[in-house]
Structure formats: C-alpha cells, structure tokens
Coordinates of C-alpha atoms in Angstrom, one line a residue:
Chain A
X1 CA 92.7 119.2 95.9
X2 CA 90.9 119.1 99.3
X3 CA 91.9 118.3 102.6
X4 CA 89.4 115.7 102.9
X5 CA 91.0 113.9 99.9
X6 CA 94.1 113.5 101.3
X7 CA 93.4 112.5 104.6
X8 CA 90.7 110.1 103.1
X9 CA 93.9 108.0 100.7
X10 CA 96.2 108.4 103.5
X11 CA 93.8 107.1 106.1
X12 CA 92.2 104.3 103.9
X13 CA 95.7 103.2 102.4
X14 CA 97.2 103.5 106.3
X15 CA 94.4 101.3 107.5
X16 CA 95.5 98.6 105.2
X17 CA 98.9 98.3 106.0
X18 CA 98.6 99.0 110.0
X19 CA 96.4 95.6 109.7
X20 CA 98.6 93.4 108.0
X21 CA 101.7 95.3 110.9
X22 CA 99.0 94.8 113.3
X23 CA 98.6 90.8 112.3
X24 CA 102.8 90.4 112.6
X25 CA 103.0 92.2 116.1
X26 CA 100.3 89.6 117.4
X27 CA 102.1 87.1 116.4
X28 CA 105.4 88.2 118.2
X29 CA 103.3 89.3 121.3
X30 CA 101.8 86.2 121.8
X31 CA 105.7 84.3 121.4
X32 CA 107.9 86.8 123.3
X33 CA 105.0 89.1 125.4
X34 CA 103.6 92.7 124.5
X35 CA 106.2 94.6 125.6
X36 CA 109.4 93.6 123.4
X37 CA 106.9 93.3 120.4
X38 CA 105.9 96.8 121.1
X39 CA 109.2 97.7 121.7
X40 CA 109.7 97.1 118.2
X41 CA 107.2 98.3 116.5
X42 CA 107.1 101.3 117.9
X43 CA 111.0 101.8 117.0
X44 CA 110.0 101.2 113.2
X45 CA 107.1 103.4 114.1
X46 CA 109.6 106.4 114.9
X47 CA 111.8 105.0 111.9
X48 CA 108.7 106.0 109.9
X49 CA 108.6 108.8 111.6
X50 CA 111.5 110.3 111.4
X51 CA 112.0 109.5 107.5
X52 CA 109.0 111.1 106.8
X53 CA 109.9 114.4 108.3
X54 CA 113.2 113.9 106.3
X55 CA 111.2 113.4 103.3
X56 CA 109.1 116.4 103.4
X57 CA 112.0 118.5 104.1
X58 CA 114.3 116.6 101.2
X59 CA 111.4 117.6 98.8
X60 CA 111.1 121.1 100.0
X61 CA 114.6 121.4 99.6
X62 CA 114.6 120.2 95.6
X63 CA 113.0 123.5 94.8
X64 CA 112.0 122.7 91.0
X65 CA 108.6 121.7 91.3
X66 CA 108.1 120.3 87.9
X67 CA 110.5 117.5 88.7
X68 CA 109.0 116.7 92.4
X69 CA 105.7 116.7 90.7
X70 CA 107.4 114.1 88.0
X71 CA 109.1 112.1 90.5
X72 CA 105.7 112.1 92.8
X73 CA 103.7 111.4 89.6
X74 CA 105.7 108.3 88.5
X75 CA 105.8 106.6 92.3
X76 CA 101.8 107.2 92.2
X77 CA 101.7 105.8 89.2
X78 CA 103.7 102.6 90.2
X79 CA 101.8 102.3 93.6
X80 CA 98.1 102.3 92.3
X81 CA 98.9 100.3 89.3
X82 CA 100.4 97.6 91.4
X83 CA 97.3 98.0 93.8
X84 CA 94.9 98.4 91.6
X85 CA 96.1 95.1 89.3
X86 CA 96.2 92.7 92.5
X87 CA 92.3 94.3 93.3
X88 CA 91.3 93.1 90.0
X89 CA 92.9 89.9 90.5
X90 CA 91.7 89.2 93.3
X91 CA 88.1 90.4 92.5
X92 CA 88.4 88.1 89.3
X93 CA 89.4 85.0 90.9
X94 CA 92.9 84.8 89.6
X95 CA 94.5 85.1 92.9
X96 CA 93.5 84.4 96.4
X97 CA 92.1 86.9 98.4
X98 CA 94.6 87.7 100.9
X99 CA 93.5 85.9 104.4
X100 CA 94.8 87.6 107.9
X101 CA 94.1 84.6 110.0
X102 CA 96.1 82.2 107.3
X103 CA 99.5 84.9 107.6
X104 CA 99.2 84.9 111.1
X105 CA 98.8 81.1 112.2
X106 CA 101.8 81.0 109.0
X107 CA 103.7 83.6 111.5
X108 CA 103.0 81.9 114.3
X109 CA 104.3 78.5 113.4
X110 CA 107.7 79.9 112.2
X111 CA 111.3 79.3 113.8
X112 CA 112.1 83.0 113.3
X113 CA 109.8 83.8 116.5
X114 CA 111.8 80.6 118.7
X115 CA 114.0 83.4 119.3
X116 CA 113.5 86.9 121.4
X117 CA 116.1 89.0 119.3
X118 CA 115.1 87.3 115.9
X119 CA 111.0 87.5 116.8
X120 CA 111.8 91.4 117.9
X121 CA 113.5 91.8 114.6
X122 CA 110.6 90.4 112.9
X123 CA 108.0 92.8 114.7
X124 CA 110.1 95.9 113.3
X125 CA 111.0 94.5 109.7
X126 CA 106.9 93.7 109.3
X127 CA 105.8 97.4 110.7
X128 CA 109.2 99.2 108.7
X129 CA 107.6 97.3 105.7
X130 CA 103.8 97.6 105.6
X131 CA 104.6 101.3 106.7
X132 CA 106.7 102.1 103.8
X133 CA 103.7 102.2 101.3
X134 CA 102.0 104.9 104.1
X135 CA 105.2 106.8 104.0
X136 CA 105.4 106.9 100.5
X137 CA 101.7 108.2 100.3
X138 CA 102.4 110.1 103.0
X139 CA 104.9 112.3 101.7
X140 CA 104.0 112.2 98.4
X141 CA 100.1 113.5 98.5
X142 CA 101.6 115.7 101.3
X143 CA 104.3 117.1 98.9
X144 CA 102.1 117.8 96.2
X145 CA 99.3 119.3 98.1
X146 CA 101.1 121.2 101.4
X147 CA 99.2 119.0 103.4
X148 CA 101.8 116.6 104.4
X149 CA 100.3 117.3 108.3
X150 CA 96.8 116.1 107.2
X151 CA 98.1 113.1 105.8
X152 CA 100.1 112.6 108.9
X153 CA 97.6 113.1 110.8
X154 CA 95.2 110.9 108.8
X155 CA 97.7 107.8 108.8
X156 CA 98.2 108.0 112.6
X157 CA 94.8 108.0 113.3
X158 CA 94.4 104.6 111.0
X159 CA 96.9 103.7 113.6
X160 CA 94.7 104.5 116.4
X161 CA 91.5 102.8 115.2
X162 CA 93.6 99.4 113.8
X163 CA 95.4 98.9 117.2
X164 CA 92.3 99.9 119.4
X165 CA 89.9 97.2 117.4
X166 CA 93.3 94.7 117.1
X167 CA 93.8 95.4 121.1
X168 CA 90.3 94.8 121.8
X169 CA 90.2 91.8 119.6
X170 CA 93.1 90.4 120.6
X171 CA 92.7 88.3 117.0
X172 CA 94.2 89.2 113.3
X173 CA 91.5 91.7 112.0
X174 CA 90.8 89.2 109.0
X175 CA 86.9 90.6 108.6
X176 CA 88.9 93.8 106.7
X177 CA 87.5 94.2 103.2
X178 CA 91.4 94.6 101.9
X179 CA 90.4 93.5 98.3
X180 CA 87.7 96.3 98.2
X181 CA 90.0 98.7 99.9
X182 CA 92.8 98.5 97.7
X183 CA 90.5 98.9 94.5
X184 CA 88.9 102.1 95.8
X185 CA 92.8 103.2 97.0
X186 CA 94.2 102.2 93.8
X187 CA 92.1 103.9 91.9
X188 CA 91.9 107.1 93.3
X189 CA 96.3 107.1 93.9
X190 CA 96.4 106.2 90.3
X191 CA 94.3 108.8 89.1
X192 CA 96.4 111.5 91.5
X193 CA 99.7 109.5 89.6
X194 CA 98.7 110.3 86.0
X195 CA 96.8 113.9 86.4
X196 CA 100.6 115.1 88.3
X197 CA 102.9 113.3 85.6
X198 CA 101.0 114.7 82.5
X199 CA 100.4 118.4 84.4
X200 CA 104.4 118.2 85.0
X201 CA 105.3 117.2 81.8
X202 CA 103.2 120.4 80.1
X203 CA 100.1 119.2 79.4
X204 CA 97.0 121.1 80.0
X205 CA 94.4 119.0 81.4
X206 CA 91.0 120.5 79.4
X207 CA 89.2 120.4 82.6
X208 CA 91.8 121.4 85.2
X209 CA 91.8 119.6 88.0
X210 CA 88.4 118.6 88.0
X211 CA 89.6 115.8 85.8
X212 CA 91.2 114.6 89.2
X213 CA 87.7 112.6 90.0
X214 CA 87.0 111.6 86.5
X215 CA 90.5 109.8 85.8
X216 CA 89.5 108.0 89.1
X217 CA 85.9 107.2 88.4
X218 CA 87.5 106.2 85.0
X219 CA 90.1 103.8 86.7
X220 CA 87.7 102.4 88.6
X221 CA 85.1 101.9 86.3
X222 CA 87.5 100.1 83.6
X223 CA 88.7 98.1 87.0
X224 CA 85.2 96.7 87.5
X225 CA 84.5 96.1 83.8
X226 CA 88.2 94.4 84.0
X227 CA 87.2 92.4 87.2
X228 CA 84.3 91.1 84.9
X229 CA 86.1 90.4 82.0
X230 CA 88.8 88.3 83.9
X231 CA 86.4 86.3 85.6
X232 CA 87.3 82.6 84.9
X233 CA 85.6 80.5 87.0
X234 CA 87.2 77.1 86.6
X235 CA 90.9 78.5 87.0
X236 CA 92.9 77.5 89.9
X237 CA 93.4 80.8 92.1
X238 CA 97.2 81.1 92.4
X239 CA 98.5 82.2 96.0
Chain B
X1 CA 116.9 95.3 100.6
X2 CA 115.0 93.3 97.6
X3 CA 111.5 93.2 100.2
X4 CA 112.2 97.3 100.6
X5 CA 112.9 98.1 96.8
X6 CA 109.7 96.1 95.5
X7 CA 107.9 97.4 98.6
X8 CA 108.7 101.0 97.5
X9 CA 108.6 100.3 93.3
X10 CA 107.0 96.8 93.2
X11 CA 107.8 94.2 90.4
X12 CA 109.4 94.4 87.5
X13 CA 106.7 94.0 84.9
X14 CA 104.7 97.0 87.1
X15 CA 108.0 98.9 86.5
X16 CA 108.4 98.7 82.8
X17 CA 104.6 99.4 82.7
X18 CA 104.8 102.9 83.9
X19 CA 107.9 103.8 82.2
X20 CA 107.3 103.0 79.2
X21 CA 103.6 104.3 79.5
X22 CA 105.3 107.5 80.1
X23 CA 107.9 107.4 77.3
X24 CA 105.0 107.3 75.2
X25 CA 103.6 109.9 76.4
X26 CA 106.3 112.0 76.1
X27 CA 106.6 111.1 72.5
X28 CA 102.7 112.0 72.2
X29 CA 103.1 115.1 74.0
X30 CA 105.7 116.3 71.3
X31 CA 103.6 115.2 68.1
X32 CA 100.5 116.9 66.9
X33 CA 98.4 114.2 68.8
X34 CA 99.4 115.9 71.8
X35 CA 95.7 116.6 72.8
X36 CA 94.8 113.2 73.2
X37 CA 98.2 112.6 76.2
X38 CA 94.9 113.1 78.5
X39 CA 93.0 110.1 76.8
X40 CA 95.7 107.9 75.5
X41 CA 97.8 107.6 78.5
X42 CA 94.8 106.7 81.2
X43 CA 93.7 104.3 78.5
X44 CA 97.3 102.8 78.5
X45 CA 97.3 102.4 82.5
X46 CA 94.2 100.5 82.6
X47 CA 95.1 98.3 80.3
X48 CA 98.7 98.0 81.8
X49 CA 96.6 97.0 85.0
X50 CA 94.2 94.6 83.0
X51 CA 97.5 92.9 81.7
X52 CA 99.0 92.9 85.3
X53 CA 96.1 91.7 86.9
X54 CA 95.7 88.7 84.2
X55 CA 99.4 87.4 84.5

C-alpha cells in the first residue's frame, strides 16, 4: 500500500479528532488562560507520544506477523464499522449531526472548569481521548505497512493545520464536514480491517491487494445506498 | 477507564459485530465455500453497519 494512503487516513482521521481536542482546549483556555490549558494538552500530547513509540516497538517485538496482522485487522475492523455506522446515521437522519459550537458552549457552562486543577484535568482527559482513535490508526496502518513515520508524520501535521485555523479563529471549528469525513475514513479503515484479517487468516485475495480500493469503494458505495435506505424523514433525530 | 475501553473498542453491539463476523468467517474459510470468505464477509460488515447505523 502507498505512502500516500497512509498519510492520507492518518491525516484525515487525525484532523477529526484534533478538532473535537481543539473544541475542549478552548473551552479551558478561555476559563483558566492558554497556558495551563496548553500545559495540558501538550502533556496528553507527549502521552500519545510516547505510547505510540511503545506501540510500534511492542508490535515489532511480537514477531509472528500473522497474529499482528489479525490483531491489527480486527481493531480496523471495529474502528471503521463504528465510524462508518454513525456516518450513515447521521447522513440518514437518525442521529444528530454532531455540532462543535453546541459541545463547546455545553463545555463551557460546566462546573468541572470552576476549578484550575479539575478544568486542566479536563484539557488532558479530552486530547488523551480524541487522540486515542489517531494512536490506534497510527500504529496500526504504521504496523502493517512500515510506515508508522508517515503516519506520524501525517497526524502531526493535522495537528498543525487544526490548531493554526483554531488559533486564528479563536472559535470551535464547527464548519468541519465531520459527518462526510468519517464516511470517507470509515470506509477506507474498514476496507484496510477486512483485506488484513482475511489475508492473515489464509485467504488469498483473487486480486491481491488491488482489492484494497474495491472493498473500500464497496463500503462506501453500500454506505450511500444505506444512507438512502435509512432515510426517514418524519423520525425524531436522537442525540 | 469505561470512556478509554469504548474509545479504543467502542460499544458492545459494534463488538459482537466483528467477532462474530469473523467467527464466520473462519468457519467459511474451512468449508468448501471458502472462495466466497472475500464476498461473504464484506457483505456481512455492511450490513453489520446498516444494522448499527439503524439502532
């Protein structure tokens, strides 16, 4: 698989989840001042950090590459379903689309930020959190493909571009298409989840990996067709 | 803890989705439908998805 596909999931997935870390860190800026909020963040930033080294070395160090490719497979699997469903959810009408400005004035009007050391532990729960999902791709499309630098590379970036726009701003980035994001991202991860699982349990794809891009035009496909047939439009959206 | 475990495997229902996906694909990879692990199991996910999406 190409560089450019790697760094293109990491980044897009990244980008996602530094805005919604982004939208939390505001929020605590603006109760207890920049520098204990990016105090932090930038310790759950390191936190990331460091577990993802840890991670790329604790996978290196399993040796049997049928079983990492299993493992990998199956946590693929898990986090493009679970993106891909809420996408088509969310496309159909059946939830609400998720709205930065509504989770930050939410954030903002909470008791937990009354406090310095409660808001500050708020600032690095939110980034630890949201930064999980870009470890896990991270390490995992990293693992699989040597490129675990790339994909570093690619989710720090993200970083870059969300906190430059979000400095600039100085205002939730609520004008993100998530929904449309996470369809695209939960496609493509869940189409990287089943090709590995199947290859490591001993199947022969027919096509090799050029059935990478058709499991994910597939996925994405029967997520459109899904967003269509899901459509009611007289349902109360859930939150 | 419980925010960090569904962050990392998400819900329950997502859970039993995948494995059980993949148990039956490991039962179709050991039959003499195994050629059809490459349709079947994509076929599964989406509709696991469908079914997610819908609850």
């Amino acid at each position: 698989m190409s560089g450019v596909g790697v760094m293109l999931a990491s980044f897009l997935t990244a980008a996602v989840e530094w805005v919604e870390a982004f939208t939390i860190v505001l929020a605590v800026a603006l109760a207890i001042g920049w520098r204990r909020a990016g105090l932090a963040g930038l310790a759950a930033l390191a936190l990331l950090a460091a577990l993802t080294a840890f991670g790329s070395g604790a996978v290196r160090a399993i040796g049997d590459l049928h079983a990492i490719q299993l493992v990998i497979g199956v946590f693929l699997m898990l986090f493009g379903l679970r993106w891909l469903a809420k996408a088509i959810a969310r496309g159909a009408g059946r939830r609400a689309l998720h709205d930065e400005a509504a989770a930050f004035a939410a954030l903002r009007g909470s008791e937990a930020l009354a406090e310095t050391r409660g808001a500050m532990l708020v600032a690095f729960q939110g980034v630890l959190l949201e930064g999980l999902e870009v470890w896990l791709i991270v390490v995992a499309l990293g693992a699989e493909t040597g490129r675990t630098g790339q994909a570093a590379v690619a989710a720090i970036v993200a970083l870059a571009v969300v906190m430059g726009i979000g400095f600039a701003l100085r205002a939730p980035l609520a004008r993100v298409p998530e929904n449309a994001i996470k369809f695209v991202v939960g496609a493509a991860i869940l189409g990287f989840g089943t090709f590995w699982s199947l290859d490591a349990l001993g199947y022969a794809w027919p096509l090799g990996e050029a059935a990478l891009p058709l499991l994910m035009g597939f996925y994405a496909l029967g997520g459109l067709v899904a967003i269509r047939a899901l459509r009611a439009p007289a349902m109360e959206i859930a939150r | 803890m419980k925010a960090l475990v569904k962050t990392l495997f998400g819900d329950g229902a997502t859970v039993l989705c995948v494995l059980g996906v993949l148990g039956f694909a490991v039962l179709l990879l050991h039959s003499a439908a195994r050629p059809a692990a490459g349709v079947a199991l994509p076929l599964l996910l989406l509709g696991c998805a469908g079914f997610l999406a819908r609850r």
